[in-house]
């Protein structure tokens, strides 16, 4: 195991990163199929195209750190180590899901890995991340809280209030902005006067940088550096990761707001395509190994789908459970 | 209530409760606007900053969303925060955090996470502060599953509810009516924690039940005195808890008096008074000798001039008239 603050880019680690991104890609492709089969319902926001950010940034965290994410968080949950089985069961709304089936795609939770959701209110978890970090600081723990959000959150008041509070109190928060250029259908330059989101963070005296979010190594390097500073007690850090969503905002989006050519151009810069090609060119991965990796992931996915299919639905009699903590008997 | 106690104000009772909590549990801290150096907008926390320091009596920027969310996060992180929102009027800036995060996280996470957070805020009108500083919106919060909502009216409850609320594993919102802070009364030296569920009969009577809470309790008691002069024995029920409502005590009283008047400083439309009236219809209709009466605020933003503010709010003569009406007088 490498230490969280240093990147050791050997073959094993490169394989680990590629595998991490591929697991997310294949999981979500299957989710999209299952959606059309009406096995998964509600909203389904796919992370396809943005996998390098969750996988890269997560390398900087230890198991004791905390993660807050958005409604486009399947990738973060997988990269954080939630099993594909309970994740898929959650997509199905089954009792065995990672949130007991009550949350669904947008509300993935896992106490064991300090994964605090899964919030479907844009910017809504930034204040929580600040508070989790405050609790760690007050209790003298050297932990990082990583908070992922889209660039749309920068238009919300909670974003500005949270950055100010984190900077003012020098709290151990790693803010990771996933700038995919569209807040649902609204292009960044149609909604922000300052389109470099990291500059907003700098205005709160949070050290911030812009990162190529399509490059898993670039994200990992930046995140490790930021997390190391945070662990040293240097206060919050901010990464703006430039990325692109290859699929629609949700399953109900006809994508009339962007050109197909633009989407295609970004796909050519895809994080898995690029990194996979680089690994092949440098001799880290041959075609047979890639096939074996794909076969492994397909098997894991089949197992996850079978687990979800076989999971029990929660009895309706339990409808009102988990609204309040049950009194201890 | 013991009458061999020390005389103290409602404000001092709240302060003693906060002081005790800070002394008893190192996880407890209080944060909010001007709670520290200034001593609290209503002077509840006066002196505590010097006594406990800036870490535990934590001044915040005017960022209701961020510091309320940070309270939720800190609760998730193992602390026992008390968030003071200066008034219910400003809590609207934190409504997203309270309704979308504090109230939902336990449920959405399938019971993995709970939010042991206490939020205190001032509520109510009566100080000629006009429309934006005179709201009584506790009924909105009482609408939301996942929250517990209490309204201490007496010195004893002001002193005793906080510790019980802090011990509760779920979010508790405490409403302190602005007209109560200066009220004083005796408090037993050994007065400890009190339950935060359950209503209390503050005055026994046989002819009509006056059902109320918070700042209106003393108006109802005064009305009961006036009614006594006319030979009408009014029972006064102090709800104490607005969510959950204590149906048993309400119906027990109505079953005895066969008449009910609900006094609620919220606006009539969609009010707590409407909810209680509906419950009486559902559960005690056949015990009623008269239609349920309501004394609520007039359907107008609270006006500035004294005489108009008085006219907008429930007043003792209104309560007396409504009680008489249930007796056909």
XYZ file of C-alpha atoms in Angstrom:
658
model
C 0.000 0.000 0.000
C 1.236 3.442 -0.857
C 0.929 6.187 1.696
C -1.931 8.557 0.915
C 0.236 11.610 0.346
C 2.605 10.070 -2.215
C 1.877 8.749 -5.662
C 3.791 5.611 -6.668
C 2.920 5.108 -10.283
C 3.970 1.534 -10.771
C 2.119 -0.979 -12.897
C 0.006 -2.292 -10.022
C -1.208 1.157 -9.169
C -1.964 2.005 -12.775
C -3.966 -1.216 -13.077
C -5.792 -0.313 -9.866
C -6.766 3.088 -11.294
C -7.883 1.707 -14.646
C -9.860 -1.007 -12.975
C -11.483 1.522 -10.661
C -12.638 3.637 -13.588
C -13.793 0.646 -15.609
C -15.843 -0.706 -12.708
C -17.724 2.577 -12.549
C -18.192 2.734 -16.329
C -19.514 -0.802 -16.631
C -21.679 -0.501 -13.524
C -23.381 2.574 -14.897
C -23.783 1.178 -18.393
C -25.588 -1.751 -16.825
C -27.666 0.623 -14.703
C -28.782 2.435 -17.852
C -29.874 -0.882 -19.368
C -31.677 -1.845 -16.188
C -33.398 1.511 -16.241
C -34.841 0.878 -19.689
C -35.949 -2.525 -18.396
C -37.676 -0.634 -15.536
C -35.702 -2.502 -12.894
C -34.316 0.840 -11.738
C -36.678 3.817 -11.491
C -36.690 7.392 -10.261
C -33.782 9.577 -11.279
C -30.583 8.039 -12.604
C -27.658 10.426 -13.075
C -24.702 8.815 -14.788
C -21.096 9.767 -14.082
C -19.842 8.360 -17.378
C -16.942 10.488 -18.590
C -16.081 11.829 -15.140
C -14.672 8.657 -13.554
C -11.107 9.943 -13.281
C -12.124 12.435 -10.601
C -13.673 10.051 -8.085
C -11.023 7.403 -8.673
C -8.114 9.836 -8.649
C -9.242 11.882 -5.664
C -10.191 8.854 -3.568
C -6.547 7.673 -3.649
C -5.687 10.524 -1.296
C -8.040 9.327 1.445
C -7.604 6.872 4.290
C -10.428 4.662 5.575
C -10.890 7.083 8.513
C -11.575 10.042 6.238
C -15.098 11.095 5.287
C -16.767 11.561 1.904
C -19.733 13.719 0.934
C -21.081 13.534 -2.593
C -23.989 14.444 -4.835
C -26.833 12.735 -6.651
C -24.292 11.672 -9.336
C -22.367 9.579 -6.845
C -22.289 5.947 -7.998
C -18.664 6.470 -8.976
C -17.704 7.937 -5.629
C -19.378 5.108 -3.754
C -17.617 2.455 -5.822
C -14.275 4.240 -5.614
C -14.725 4.580 -1.856
C -15.062 0.820 -1.632
C -18.786 0.188 -1.256
C -19.486 -3.283 -2.632
C -21.149 -3.420 -6.034
C -23.694 -5.851 -4.639
C -25.240 -3.576 -2.031
C -24.969 -0.634 -4.412
C -26.973 -2.444 -7.055
C -29.482 -3.618 -4.448
C -29.936 0.046 -3.505
C -30.601 0.907 -7.151
C -33.342 -1.722 -7.005
C -34.724 -0.317 -3.740
C -34.122 -3.579 -1.922
C -33.670 -4.011 1.834
C -30.134 -5.274 1.264
C -29.156 -2.008 -0.417
C -26.446 0.172 1.066
C -29.133 2.567 2.355
C -31.629 -0.153 3.178
C -33.388 0.576 -0.093
C -34.761 3.873 1.184
C -32.453 6.167 -0.728
C -32.010 4.832 -4.235
C -29.525 6.107 -6.794
C -29.260 9.616 -5.351
C -28.850 8.677 -1.686
C -26.084 6.140 -1.235
C -24.790 5.941 2.344
C -22.288 3.752 4.162
C -21.365 4.249 7.791
C -18.457 1.794 7.629
C -16.579 3.884 5.083
C -17.870 7.244 6.378
C -19.746 7.845 3.146
C -22.324 10.524 4.002
C -24.355 10.460 0.779
C -25.707 11.065 -1.813
C -27.474 14.471 -1.574
C -29.898 15.615 -4.251
C -29.908 19.290 -3.300
C -27.208 21.103 -5.264
C -24.652 22.439 -2.790
C -26.558 20.916 0.114
C -23.746 18.789 1.503
C -21.063 21.474 1.571
C -22.209 22.757 4.974
C -22.328 19.186 6.270
C -18.781 18.536 5.117
C -17.702 21.641 7.003
C -19.412 20.314 10.122
C -17.950 16.829 9.841
C -14.531 18.417 9.506
C -15.256 20.657 12.494
C -16.119 17.598 14.584
C -12.841 15.972 13.565
C -10.877 19.090 14.417
C -12.592 19.559 17.779
C -11.877 15.932 18.656
C -8.244 16.221 17.613
C -8.442 13.724 14.770
C -6.176 14.086 11.729
C -8.888 13.327 9.231
C -9.909 14.797 5.901
C -13.479 15.284 4.719
C -13.674 15.167 0.935
C -16.674 16.942 -0.520
C -17.563 16.421 -4.184
C -19.968 18.704 -6.046
C -20.621 20.021 -9.517
C -19.859 23.490 -10.805
C -23.586 24.269 -10.565
C -23.142 24.360 -6.791
C -20.953 27.446 -7.149
C -24.108 29.427 -7.878
C -25.653 28.401 -4.551
C -25.288 30.445 -1.395
C -24.330 27.342 0.572
C -21.141 27.066 -1.541
C -19.957 30.534 -0.568
C -21.008 30.270 3.056
C -19.266 26.916 3.390
C -15.995 27.991 1.781
C -15.881 31.021 4.018
C -16.584 28.994 7.146
C -14.041 26.299 6.257
C -11.386 28.939 5.613
C -12.296 31.041 8.638
C -12.063 28.069 10.976
C -9.235 26.370 9.017
C -11.105 23.103 8.751
C -9.792 19.925 7.115
C -12.046 19.874 4.042
C -10.991 18.850 0.552
C -13.449 20.557 -1.786
C -13.571 18.822 -5.167
C -15.522 20.681 -7.821
C -16.410 18.529 -10.792
C -16.812 21.112 -13.511
C -18.598 19.346 -16.350
C -19.619 22.661 -17.929
C -23.367 22.195 -17.620
C -25.657 22.648 -14.631
C -28.262 20.250 -15.991
C -28.845 22.105 -19.289
C -27.393 25.507 -18.449
C -23.913 26.106 -19.797
C -21.413 27.530 -17.322
C -20.920 30.787 -19.237
C -24.671 31.317 -19.239
C -24.854 31.129 -15.447
C -21.587 32.415 -13.976
C -19.852 35.757 -14.356
C -16.581 34.107 -13.284
C -16.311 30.746 -15.023
C -13.069 29.710 -13.307
C -14.637 28.212 -10.215
C -11.306 27.847 -8.392
C -10.973 31.638 -8.366
C -14.099 31.864 -6.246
C -12.406 29.590 -3.709
C -9.266 31.725 -3.811
C -11.367 34.749 -2.953
C -12.077 33.013 0.377
C -8.338 32.401 0.807
C -8.721 28.700 0.151
C -5.696 27.518 -1.837
C -7.179 26.249 -5.080
C -6.116 24.883 -8.414
C -7.578 23.847 -11.722
C -6.914 20.242 -12.707
C -7.464 18.206 -15.871
C -10.345 16.091 -14.636
C -10.012 13.719 -17.569
C -6.553 12.664 -16.370
C -6.734 10.301 -13.438
C -3.057 10.787 -12.604
C -3.361 14.560 -12.594
C -6.327 14.325 -10.249
C -4.569 11.875 -7.962
C -1.416 13.980 -7.768
C -3.359 17.147 -7.005
C -5.589 15.412 -4.453
C -2.670 13.792 -2.640
C -0.896 17.117 -2.415
C -4.026 18.860 -1.160
C -4.884 16.118 1.330
C -1.323 16.143 2.696
C -1.564 19.890 3.289
C -4.934 19.452 4.975
C -3.565 16.708 7.233
C -0.710 19.015 8.160
C -3.307 21.386 9.570
C -3.068 23.897 6.742
C -6.831 24.258 6.428
C -9.094 23.528 3.475
C -8.038 22.962 -0.123
C -10.012 23.271 -3.347
C -9.646 21.413 -6.640
C -11.571 22.367 -9.743
C -11.510 19.323 -11.996
C -12.385 20.089 -15.603
C -14.457 17.302 -17.014
C -17.418 16.411 -19.180
C -20.526 14.307 -18.810
C -20.819 11.981 -21.824
C -24.396 10.969 -21.124
C -27.537 12.974 -20.529
C -28.064 14.795 -17.216
C -30.582 12.140 -16.224
C -32.609 9.577 -18.118
C -35.163 12.274 -19.018
C -32.794 14.632 -20.818
C -32.946 15.033 -24.621
C -29.698 17.079 -24.581
C -30.956 19.849 -26.853
C -28.592 22.327 -25.194
C -25.301 20.994 -26.573
C -23.865 19.913 -29.922
C -23.219 16.282 -30.675
C -19.839 17.341 -32.054
C -18.915 18.822 -28.682
C -19.836 15.592 -26.938
C -17.810 13.584 -29.455
C -14.781 15.820 -29.044
C -14.831 15.311 -25.293
C -15.279 11.564 -25.670
C -11.978 11.503 -27.531
C -10.433 12.881 -24.345
C -12.204 10.275 -22.226
C -10.387 9.293 -19.036
C -10.576 5.553 -19.616
C -9.719 5.806 -23.317
C -6.697 7.983 -22.656
C -5.349 6.149 -19.659
C -5.975 2.736 -21.232
C -4.147 3.766 -24.389
C -1.266 5.156 -22.385
C -0.954 1.934 -20.431
C -0.898 -0.099 -23.624
C 1.651 2.195 -25.252
C 3.955 1.974 -22.263
C 3.613 -1.779 -22.104
C 1.822 -1.831 -18.778
C -1.209 -3.610 -20.186
C -1.708 -5.908 -23.144
C -4.955 -6.775 -24.863
C -5.318 -10.098 -23.081
C -4.899 -8.460 -19.690
C -7.436 -5.825 -20.563
C -9.872 -8.537 -21.629
C -9.296 -10.362 -18.373
C -9.977 -7.182 -16.422
C -13.202 -6.652 -18.344
C -14.229 -10.261 -17.724
C -13.566 -9.867 -13.998
C -15.685 -6.751 -13.824
C -18.460 -8.363 -15.885
C -18.530 -11.253 -13.430
C -18.634 -8.876 -10.462
C -21.471 -7.014 -12.128
C -23.423 -10.187 -12.875
C -23.088 -11.131 -9.252
C -24.290 -7.671 -8.191
C -27.346 -7.860 -10.451
C -28.165 -11.347 -9.188
C -27.801 -10.093 -5.616
C -30.153 -7.193 -6.310
C -32.662 -9.361 -8.185
C -32.692 -11.885 -5.360
C -32.940 -9.319 -2.595
C -36.146 -9.057 -0.607
C -38.397 -6.036 -0.820
C -39.003 -4.436 2.533
C -42.423 -5.285 3.995
C -44.866 -2.379 3.801
C -45.447 -2.850 7.536
C -42.005 -1.296 8.042
C -42.917 1.867 6.128
C -42.310 4.298 8.961
C -39.074 2.845 10.298
C -35.939 4.966 10.502
C -37.795 8.265 10.727
C -36.685 8.478 14.346
C -34.225 6.379 16.281
C -36.097 3.523 17.899
C -35.971 3.601 21.693
C -33.482 1.065 22.960
C -35.262 -1.892 24.501
C -43.447 22.547 40.736
C -41.529 23.203 43.899
C -42.132 26.660 45.296
C -39.019 26.573 47.464
C -36.801 27.666 44.634
C -34.782 30.568 43.410
C -36.397 33.250 41.332
C -35.031 33.407 37.817
C -36.006 34.563 34.373
C -36.765 32.341 31.409
C -33.564 33.715 29.856
C -31.520 32.729 32.911
C -33.113 29.296 32.966
C -32.021 28.745 29.357
C -28.519 29.968 30.200
C -28.291 27.612 33.175
C -29.374 24.752 30.945
C -26.674 25.583 28.402
C -24.060 25.971 31.124
C -24.978 22.636 32.658
C -24.820 20.910 29.258
C -21.385 22.370 28.524
C -20.134 21.233 31.918
C -21.623 17.762 31.693
C -20.591 16.756 28.185
C -17.371 17.781 26.407
C -19.063 17.031 23.080
C -21.511 19.889 23.586
C -20.763 23.247 21.996
C -22.972 26.135 20.951
C -22.704 28.137 17.764
C -24.637 30.934 16.162
C -24.677 34.599 15.347
C -23.436 36.864 18.121
C -23.692 34.141 20.734
C -20.148 34.771 22.000
C -18.589 38.165 22.447
C -21.887 39.963 22.054
C -23.578 37.671 24.577
C -26.524 36.606 22.429
C -29.126 38.705 20.683
C -31.510 38.018 23.578
C -28.637 37.783 26.097
C -29.286 34.086 26.682
C -25.584 33.235 26.352
C -24.271 36.278 28.204
C -21.080 35.415 30.075
C -20.667 31.956 28.570
C -18.009 33.054 26.072
C -15.740 34.137 28.892
C -16.526 31.023 30.861
C -16.141 28.418 28.097
C -14.084 30.118 25.399
C -14.487 30.641 21.664
C -14.278 26.941 20.751
C -17.400 26.025 22.693
C -19.316 29.292 22.410
C -18.633 29.775 18.748
C -19.496 32.980 16.924
C -20.480 32.395 13.306
C -20.771 34.604 10.249
C -24.281 35.475 9.082
C -24.469 32.175 7.238
C -27.529 30.359 8.533
C -27.341 27.651 5.900
C -23.657 26.883 6.511
C -23.616 26.934 10.291
C -26.852 24.972 10.605
C -25.495 22.451 8.105
C -22.216 22.448 9.991
C -24.200 21.600 13.122
C -25.700 18.630 11.300
C -22.252 17.572 10.124
C -20.734 17.982 13.580
C -23.552 15.883 15.044
C -22.811 13.208 12.447
C -19.155 13.495 13.443
C -19.787 12.650 17.080
C -20.358 16.054 18.665
C -23.503 17.306 20.419
C -23.920 20.754 18.909
C -26.454 23.363 19.919
C -27.121 25.646 16.971
C -28.687 28.969 17.906
C -30.515 30.577 15.025
C -31.189 34.098 16.160
C -34.867 33.986 15.229
C -37.275 31.791 13.315
C -37.372 34.514 10.686
C -33.742 33.836 9.771
C -34.220 30.090 9.987
C -35.785 30.316 6.548
C -32.224 30.757 5.274
C -31.410 27.400 6.870
C -34.648 25.654 5.968
C -32.973 23.512 3.308
C -30.462 22.162 5.793
C -33.108 21.443 8.426
C -35.729 19.902 6.162
C -33.582 18.262 3.481
C -30.689 17.081 5.651
C -31.381 17.004 9.392
C -34.832 15.481 8.987
C -33.977 12.995 6.240
C -30.510 11.572 6.776
C -31.515 8.895 9.235
C -34.212 7.678 6.888
C -32.295 8.031 3.628
C -29.339 6.148 5.083
C -31.516 3.261 6.196
C -30.829 4.055 9.850
C -27.024 4.097 9.533
C -26.653 7.733 10.512
C -28.577 9.813 13.011
C -28.370 13.512 13.725
C -28.231 14.345 17.458
C -28.516 18.077 16.881
C -30.356 20.695 18.918
C -31.453 23.895 17.206
C -32.717 26.757 19.364
C -34.447 29.801 18.003
C -36.592 32.695 19.112
C -40.097 32.930 17.683
C -43.168 35.087 17.833
C -44.360 38.673 17.775
C -45.174 41.348 20.310
C -42.229 43.715 20.175
C -43.316 45.926 17.267
C -40.636 44.443 15.039
C -42.884 44.366 11.957
C -43.453 41.722 9.339
C -39.985 40.209 8.888
C -39.146 39.833 12.569
C -42.424 38.592 13.987
C -43.092 35.193 12.443
C -44.454 32.181 14.298
C -43.476 29.394 11.928
C -43.019 26.552 14.408
C -45.989 24.843 12.790
C -43.973 24.516 9.575
C -41.289 22.593 11.397
C -43.876 20.500 13.220
C -45.075 19.408 9.774
C -41.848 17.543 9.050
C -41.299 13.868 9.970
C -37.786 13.343 11.288
C -37.815 16.466 13.462
C -38.927 16.831 17.043
C -40.298 20.262 17.871
C -40.716 21.667 21.357
C -41.888 24.981 22.773
C -40.959 25.461 26.424
C -43.248 28.037 27.992
C -42.400 27.744 31.680
C -39.188 28.448 33.576
C -39.012 24.774 34.482
C -39.274 23.659 30.856
C -36.785 26.286 29.708
C -34.358 24.885 32.278
C -35.090 21.215 31.779
C -35.800 20.578 28.099
C -32.336 21.298 26.691
C -30.547 18.393 28.344
C -33.268 15.962 27.286
C -33.055 17.349 23.762
C -29.275 16.878 23.732
C -29.663 13.290 24.902
C -32.084 12.618 22.070
C -30.496 10.827 19.108
C -32.540 12.819 16.583
C -32.752 16.514 15.685
C -34.764 18.613 18.133
C -35.878 22.171 17.374
C -36.563 24.348 20.419
C -38.743 27.444 20.011
C -38.386 30.213 22.568
C -41.076 32.887 22.372
C -39.553 36.355 22.474
C -42.097 37.602 25.009
C -41.033 34.920 27.493
C -37.355 35.822 27.956
C -38.053 38.412 30.668
C -40.680 36.396 32.518
C -39.523 35.180 35.868
C -40.599 32.590 38.341
C -39.323 30.227 40.998
C -37.206 27.263 40.042
C -36.327 24.504 42.462
C -32.597 24.307 43.074
C -32.646 20.630 42.135
C -34.865 21.057 39.073
C -33.400 18.695 36.508
C -34.191 17.515 33.033
C -37.800 17.243 31.919
C -39.242 15.106 29.128
C -39.605 16.698 25.695
C -42.642 14.664 24.821
C -46.030 15.071 26.344
C -48.321 17.976 27.080
C -49.061 19.323 30.561
C -52.322 20.476 32.088
C -51.356 23.837 33.602
C -54.750 24.559 35.110
C -57.572 22.153 35.780
C -61.101 22.952 34.683
C -64.345 21.293 33.689
C -66.103 23.550 31.191
C -63.745 24.215 28.291
C -60.203 23.226 27.288
C -57.873 26.009 26.218
C -55.159 24.247 24.220
C -52.043 26.279 23.549
C -48.246 26.464 23.768
C -45.303 28.835 24.034
C -45.966 32.541 24.364
C -49.726 32.084 24.256
C -49.767 29.936 27.396
C -49.848 32.947 29.713
C -52.568 34.630 27.685
C -54.625 31.453 28.018
C -54.017 31.320 31.775
C -55.051 34.951 32.059
C -58.158 34.208 30.035
C -58.924 31.298 32.366
C -58.750 33.706 35.333
C -61.191 36.049 33.584
C -63.518 33.162 32.726
C -63.435 32.048 36.363
C -64.936 35.420 37.297
C -67.869 34.487 35.078
C -68.196 31.047 36.602
C -66.586 29.227 33.689
C -63.907 26.720 34.716
C -61.374 26.561 31.904
C -58.710 23.875 31.698
C -55.438 25.010 30.170
C -53.356 22.485 28.223
C -49.748 23.411 27.428
C -48.729 21.321 24.424
C -44.968 21.635 25.203
C -44.180 19.309 22.301
C -45.469 20.360 18.880
C -44.136 17.221 17.223
C -45.087 14.680 18.293
C -48.403 16.017 19.580
C -49.689 14.432 22.779
C -53.071 13.244 21.550
C -53.843 11.423 24.791
C -53.614 14.539 26.957
C -55.538 16.644 24.422
C -58.341 14.105 24.079
C -58.350 13.428 27.811
C -59.012 17.083 28.463
C -61.622 17.445 25.725
C -63.296 14.257 26.968
C -63.663 15.937 30.344
C -64.716 19.449 29.282
C -66.478 18.607 25.992
C -65.359 21.938 24.543
C -62.092 23.120 23.063
C -60.505 26.395 22.009
C -57.063 26.287 20.442
C -54.835 29.323 20.863
C -51.999 29.526 18.341
C -49.956 32.554 17.322
C -49.460 31.072 13.865
C -51.737 32.199 11.044
C -55.037 30.335 11.032
C -54.704 28.854 7.538
C -52.808 25.588 7.666
C -51.918 26.143 11.304
C -51.066 23.841 14.179
C -54.485 24.887 15.484
C -56.002 23.410 12.329
C -54.122 20.157 12.894
C -55.225 19.901 16.513
C -58.798 20.726 15.576
C -58.755 17.978 12.944
C -57.403 15.484 15.464
C -60.161 16.370 17.914
C -62.715 15.787 15.131
C -61.130 12.428 14.334
C -60.670 11.212 17.880
C -63.163 13.003 20.131
C -65.994 14.188 17.899
C -68.689 12.438 19.912
C -67.432 13.970 23.137
C -67.899 17.517 21.833
C -70.771 19.742 22.919
C -69.737 22.587 20.628
C -67.645 23.229 17.535
C -63.924 23.566 18.232
C -62.888 27.207 18.428
C -59.621 28.721 17.232
C -57.834 31.917 18.207
C -55.004 32.517 15.758
C -53.133 35.424 14.231
C -54.986 37.476 11.637
C -54.131 36.699 8.022
C -51.811 39.631 7.604
C -48.039 40.161 7.764
C -47.520 41.409 11.311
C -47.782 45.221 11.174
C -45.511 47.676 12.980
C -47.962 49.990 14.865
C -48.711 48.782 18.376
C -52.484 48.846 18.049
C -52.395 46.947 14.750
C -49.891 44.391 16.019
C -52.094 43.811 19.066
C -55.081 43.374 16.802
C -53.244 40.856 14.643
C -52.239 38.558 17.520
C -54.319 36.342 19.805
C -55.270 38.397 22.880
C -56.880 37.540 26.188
C -60.308 39.019 25.282
C -60.305 36.983 22.041
C -59.666 33.806 24.013
C -62.346 34.664 26.562
C -64.838 35.357 23.764
C -64.017 32.120 21.958
C -64.380 30.141 25.196
C -67.731 31.784 25.937
C -68.915 30.985 22.411
C -68.368 27.261 22.988
C -70.787 27.609 25.909
C -73.315 29.528 23.851
C -72.608 32.761 25.688
